PDB file of C-alpha atoms in Angstrom:
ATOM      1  CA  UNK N1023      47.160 136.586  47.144  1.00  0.00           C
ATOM      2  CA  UNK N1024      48.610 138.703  50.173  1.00  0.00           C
ATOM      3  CA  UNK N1025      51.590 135.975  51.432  1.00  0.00           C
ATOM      4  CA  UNK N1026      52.805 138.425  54.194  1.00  0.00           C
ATOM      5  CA  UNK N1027      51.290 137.362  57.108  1.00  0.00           C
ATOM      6  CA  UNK N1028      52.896 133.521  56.257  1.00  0.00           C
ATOM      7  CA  UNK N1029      55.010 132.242  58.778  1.00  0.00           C
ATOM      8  CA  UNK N1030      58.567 131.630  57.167  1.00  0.00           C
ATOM      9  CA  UNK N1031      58.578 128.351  58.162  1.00  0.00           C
ATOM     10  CA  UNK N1032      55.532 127.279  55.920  1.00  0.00           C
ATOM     11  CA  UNK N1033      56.533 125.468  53.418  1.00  0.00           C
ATOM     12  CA  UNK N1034      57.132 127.712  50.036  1.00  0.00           C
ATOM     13  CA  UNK N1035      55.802 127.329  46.621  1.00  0.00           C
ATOM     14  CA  UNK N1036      59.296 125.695  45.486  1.00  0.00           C
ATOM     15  CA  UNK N1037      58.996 122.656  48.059  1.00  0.00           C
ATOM     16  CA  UNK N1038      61.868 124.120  50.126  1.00  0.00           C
ATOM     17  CA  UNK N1039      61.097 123.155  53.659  1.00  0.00           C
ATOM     18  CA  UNK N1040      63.570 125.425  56.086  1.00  0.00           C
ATOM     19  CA  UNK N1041      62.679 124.255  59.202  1.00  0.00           C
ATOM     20  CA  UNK N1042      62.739 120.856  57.793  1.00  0.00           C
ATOM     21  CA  UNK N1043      66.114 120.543  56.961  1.00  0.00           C
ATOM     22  CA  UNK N1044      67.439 122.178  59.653  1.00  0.00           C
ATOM     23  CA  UNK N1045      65.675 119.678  61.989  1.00  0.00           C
ATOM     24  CA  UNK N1046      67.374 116.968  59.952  1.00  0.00           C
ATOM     25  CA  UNK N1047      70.792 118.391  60.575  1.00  0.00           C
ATOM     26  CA  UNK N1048      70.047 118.943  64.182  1.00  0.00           C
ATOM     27  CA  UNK N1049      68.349 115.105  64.399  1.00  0.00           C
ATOM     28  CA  UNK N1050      71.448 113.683  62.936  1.00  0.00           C
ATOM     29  CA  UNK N1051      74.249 115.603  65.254  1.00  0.00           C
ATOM     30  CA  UNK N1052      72.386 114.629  68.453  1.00  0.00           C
ATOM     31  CA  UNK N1053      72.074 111.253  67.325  1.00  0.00           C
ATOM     32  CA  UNK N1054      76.380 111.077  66.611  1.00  0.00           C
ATOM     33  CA  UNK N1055      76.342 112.801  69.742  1.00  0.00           C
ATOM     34  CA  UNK N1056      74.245 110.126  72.174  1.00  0.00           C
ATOM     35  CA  UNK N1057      76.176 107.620  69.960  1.00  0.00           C
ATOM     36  CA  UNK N1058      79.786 108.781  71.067  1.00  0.00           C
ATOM     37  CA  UNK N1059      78.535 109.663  74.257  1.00  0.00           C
ATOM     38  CA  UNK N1060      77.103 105.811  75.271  1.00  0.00           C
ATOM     39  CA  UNK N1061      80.679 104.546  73.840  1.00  0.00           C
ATOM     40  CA  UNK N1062      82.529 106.713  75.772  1.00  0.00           C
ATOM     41  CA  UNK N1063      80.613 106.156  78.924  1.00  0.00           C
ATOM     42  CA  UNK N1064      80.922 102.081  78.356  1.00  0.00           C
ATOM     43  CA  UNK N1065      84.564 102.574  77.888  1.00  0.00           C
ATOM     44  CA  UNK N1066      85.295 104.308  80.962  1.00  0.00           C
ATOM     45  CA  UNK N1067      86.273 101.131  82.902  1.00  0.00           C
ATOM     46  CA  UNK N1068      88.587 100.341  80.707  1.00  0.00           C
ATOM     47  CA  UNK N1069      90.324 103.685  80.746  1.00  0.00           C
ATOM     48  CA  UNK N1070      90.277 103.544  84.291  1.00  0.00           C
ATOM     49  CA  UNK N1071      91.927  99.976  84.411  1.00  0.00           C
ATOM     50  CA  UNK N1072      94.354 100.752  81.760  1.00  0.00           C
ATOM     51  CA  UNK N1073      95.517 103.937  83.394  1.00  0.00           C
ATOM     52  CA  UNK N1074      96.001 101.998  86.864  1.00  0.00           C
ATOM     53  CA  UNK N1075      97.833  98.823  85.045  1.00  0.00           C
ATOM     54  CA  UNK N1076      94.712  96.484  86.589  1.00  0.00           C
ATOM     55  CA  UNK N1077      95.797  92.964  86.985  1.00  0.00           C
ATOM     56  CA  UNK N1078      92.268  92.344  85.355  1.00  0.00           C
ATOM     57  CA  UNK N1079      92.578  94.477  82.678  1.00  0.00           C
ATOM     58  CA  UNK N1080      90.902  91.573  80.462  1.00  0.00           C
ATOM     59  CA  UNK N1081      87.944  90.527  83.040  1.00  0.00           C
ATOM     60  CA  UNK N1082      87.236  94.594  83.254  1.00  0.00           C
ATOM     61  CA  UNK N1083      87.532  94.483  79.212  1.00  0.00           C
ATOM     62  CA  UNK N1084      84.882  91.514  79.024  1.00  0.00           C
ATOM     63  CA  UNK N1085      82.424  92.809  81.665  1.00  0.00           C
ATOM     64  CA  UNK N1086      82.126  96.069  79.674  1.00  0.00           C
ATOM     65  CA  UNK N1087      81.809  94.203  76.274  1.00  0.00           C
ATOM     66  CA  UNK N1088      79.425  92.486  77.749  1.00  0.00           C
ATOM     67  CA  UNK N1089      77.534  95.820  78.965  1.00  0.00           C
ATOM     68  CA  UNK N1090      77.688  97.266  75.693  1.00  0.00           C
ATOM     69  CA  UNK N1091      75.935  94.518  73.960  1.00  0.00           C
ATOM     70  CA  UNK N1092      73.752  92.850  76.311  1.00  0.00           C
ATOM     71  CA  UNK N1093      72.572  96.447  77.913  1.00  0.00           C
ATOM     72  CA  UNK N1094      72.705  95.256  81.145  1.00  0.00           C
ATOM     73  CA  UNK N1095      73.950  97.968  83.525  1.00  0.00           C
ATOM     74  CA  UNK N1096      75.292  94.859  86.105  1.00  0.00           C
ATOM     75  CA  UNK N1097      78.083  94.383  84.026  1.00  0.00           C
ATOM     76  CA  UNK N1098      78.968  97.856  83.902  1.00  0.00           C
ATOM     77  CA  UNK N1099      78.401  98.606  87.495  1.00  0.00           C
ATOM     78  CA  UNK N1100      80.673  94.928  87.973  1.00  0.00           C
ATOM     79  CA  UNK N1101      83.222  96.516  85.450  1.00  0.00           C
ATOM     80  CA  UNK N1102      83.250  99.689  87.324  1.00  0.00           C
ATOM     81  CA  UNK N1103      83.755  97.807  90.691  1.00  0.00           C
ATOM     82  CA  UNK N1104      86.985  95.497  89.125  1.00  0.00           C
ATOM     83  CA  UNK N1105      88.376  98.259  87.671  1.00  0.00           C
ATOM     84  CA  UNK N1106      88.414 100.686  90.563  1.00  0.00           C
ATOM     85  CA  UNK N1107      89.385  98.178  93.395  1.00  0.00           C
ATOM     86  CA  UNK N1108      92.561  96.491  93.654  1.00  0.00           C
ATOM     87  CA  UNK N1109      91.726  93.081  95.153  1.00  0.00           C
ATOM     88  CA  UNK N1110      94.988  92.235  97.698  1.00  0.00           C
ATOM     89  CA  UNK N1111      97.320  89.924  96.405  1.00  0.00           C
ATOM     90  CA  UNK N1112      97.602  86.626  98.784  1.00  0.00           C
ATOM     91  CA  UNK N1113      99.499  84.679  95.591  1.00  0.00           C
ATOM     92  CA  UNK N1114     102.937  86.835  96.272  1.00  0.00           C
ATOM     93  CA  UNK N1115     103.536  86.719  99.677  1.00  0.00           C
ATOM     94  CA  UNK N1116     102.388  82.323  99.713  1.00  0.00           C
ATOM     95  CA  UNK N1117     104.793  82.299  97.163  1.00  0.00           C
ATOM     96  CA  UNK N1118     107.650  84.041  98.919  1.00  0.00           C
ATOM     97  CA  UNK N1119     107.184  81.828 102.057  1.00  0.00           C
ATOM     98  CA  UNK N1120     107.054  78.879 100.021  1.00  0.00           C
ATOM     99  CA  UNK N1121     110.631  79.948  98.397  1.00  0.00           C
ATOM    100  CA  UNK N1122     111.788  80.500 101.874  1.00  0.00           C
ATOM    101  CA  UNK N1123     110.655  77.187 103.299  1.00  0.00           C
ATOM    102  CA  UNK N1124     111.583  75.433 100.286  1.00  0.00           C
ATOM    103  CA  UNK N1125     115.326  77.036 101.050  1.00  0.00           C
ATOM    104  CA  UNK N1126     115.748  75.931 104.115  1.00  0.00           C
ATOM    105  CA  UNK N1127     114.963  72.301 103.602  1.00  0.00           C
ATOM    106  CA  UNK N1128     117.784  72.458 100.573  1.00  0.00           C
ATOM    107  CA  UNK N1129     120.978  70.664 102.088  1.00  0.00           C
ATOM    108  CA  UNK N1130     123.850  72.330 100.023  1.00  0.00           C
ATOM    109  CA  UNK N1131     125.216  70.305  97.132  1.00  0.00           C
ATOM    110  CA  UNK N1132     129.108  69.193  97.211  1.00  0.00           C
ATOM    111  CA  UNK N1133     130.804  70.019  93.979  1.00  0.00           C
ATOM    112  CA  UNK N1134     131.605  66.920  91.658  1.00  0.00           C
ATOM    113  CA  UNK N1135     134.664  65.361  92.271  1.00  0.00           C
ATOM    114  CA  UNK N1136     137.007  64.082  89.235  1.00  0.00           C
ATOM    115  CA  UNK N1137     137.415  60.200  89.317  1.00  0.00           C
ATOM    116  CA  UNK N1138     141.632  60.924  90.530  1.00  0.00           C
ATOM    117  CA  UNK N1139     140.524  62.673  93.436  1.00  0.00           C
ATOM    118  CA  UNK N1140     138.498  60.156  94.517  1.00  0.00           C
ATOM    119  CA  UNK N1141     141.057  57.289  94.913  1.00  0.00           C
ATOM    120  CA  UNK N1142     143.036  59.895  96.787  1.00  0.00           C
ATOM    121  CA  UNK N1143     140.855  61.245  99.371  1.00  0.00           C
ATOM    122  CA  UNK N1144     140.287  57.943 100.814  1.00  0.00           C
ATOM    123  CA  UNK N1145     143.936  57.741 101.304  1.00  0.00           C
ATOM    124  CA  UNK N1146     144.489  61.083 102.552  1.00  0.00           C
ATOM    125  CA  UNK N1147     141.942  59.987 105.176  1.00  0.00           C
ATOM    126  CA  UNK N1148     143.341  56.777 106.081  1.00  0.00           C
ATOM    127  CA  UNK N1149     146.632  58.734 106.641  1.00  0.00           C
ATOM    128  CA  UNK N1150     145.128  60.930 109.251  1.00  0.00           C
ATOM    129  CA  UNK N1151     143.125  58.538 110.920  1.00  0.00           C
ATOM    130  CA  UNK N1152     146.387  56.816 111.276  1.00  0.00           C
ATOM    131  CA  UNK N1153     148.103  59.907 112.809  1.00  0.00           C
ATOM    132  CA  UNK N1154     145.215  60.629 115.504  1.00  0.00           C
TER     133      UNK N1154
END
C-alpha cells in the first residue's frame, strides 16, 4: 500500500499518536497557566494592601479568601475597593482631644509629705500668721 499521501498526523501503525501527545502537553501548560494566573489575579489585593501597610490588611485578606472560594467577583471588587482606599482616621484625632481635655481638668498632685514635716508646717504657719 502507497502510505505517501498520509497526513503525518494520522495515527501510525505503532499506535504513536504525534499530534496527540503534543496536545496533551500543550492542554496541561495552559491549564498550570489559567491556574497561576486566577491565583495571582485573586491575590492582587492583598499585594496591594501589604505594599501600602493597610490598616485592614486582614478584612482585605478575608474578602479575597472569600472571592477565591465562593467565586463571587463582589468580594473581589469589595477587596479591591478596601485595599486601594484609605478610609480617614476620626479615632486619632478624638483621641488626642480627649488627652487634651482630660489634661486640663487634672489639678496637679502635691508630693507626699513625711509624717515630721507635717507637725512642722502647721507651726511654721502659725508663726507667720503671728508675724502678719
Amino acid at each position: 500500500m502507497a502510505t505517501g499521501h498520509i497526513p503525518r498526523y494520522v495515527v501510525a501503525a505503532d499506535g504513536s499518536d504525534y499530534l496527540f501527545s503534543a496536545m496533551v502537553v500543550f492542554f496541561v501548560i495552559i491549564v498550570v497557566l489559567i491556574g497561576v494566573g486566577y491565583l495571582t489575579l485573586h491575590s492582587v489585593p492583598e499585594k496591594m494592601a501589604h505594599e501600602n501597610n493597610h490598616p485592614q490588611f486582614q478584612l482585605v485578606g478575608i474578602l479575597a479568601l472569600l472571592a477565591l472560594f465562593t467565586h463571587n467577583g463582589l468580594f473581589w471588587i469589595a477587596a479591591i475597593l478596601v485595599a486601594g482606599f484609605q478610609f480617614p482616621d476620626f479615632a486619632t484625632p478624638m483621641k488626642n482631644i480627649a488627652d487634651a481635655i482630660r489634661s486640663l481638668g487634672r489639678s496637679p498632685v502635691p508630693d507626699a509629705v513625711p509624717e515630721a514635716a507635717q507637725h512642722e508646717a502647721p507651726v511654721a504657719e502659725s508663726t507667720e500668721t503671728r508675724e502678719q
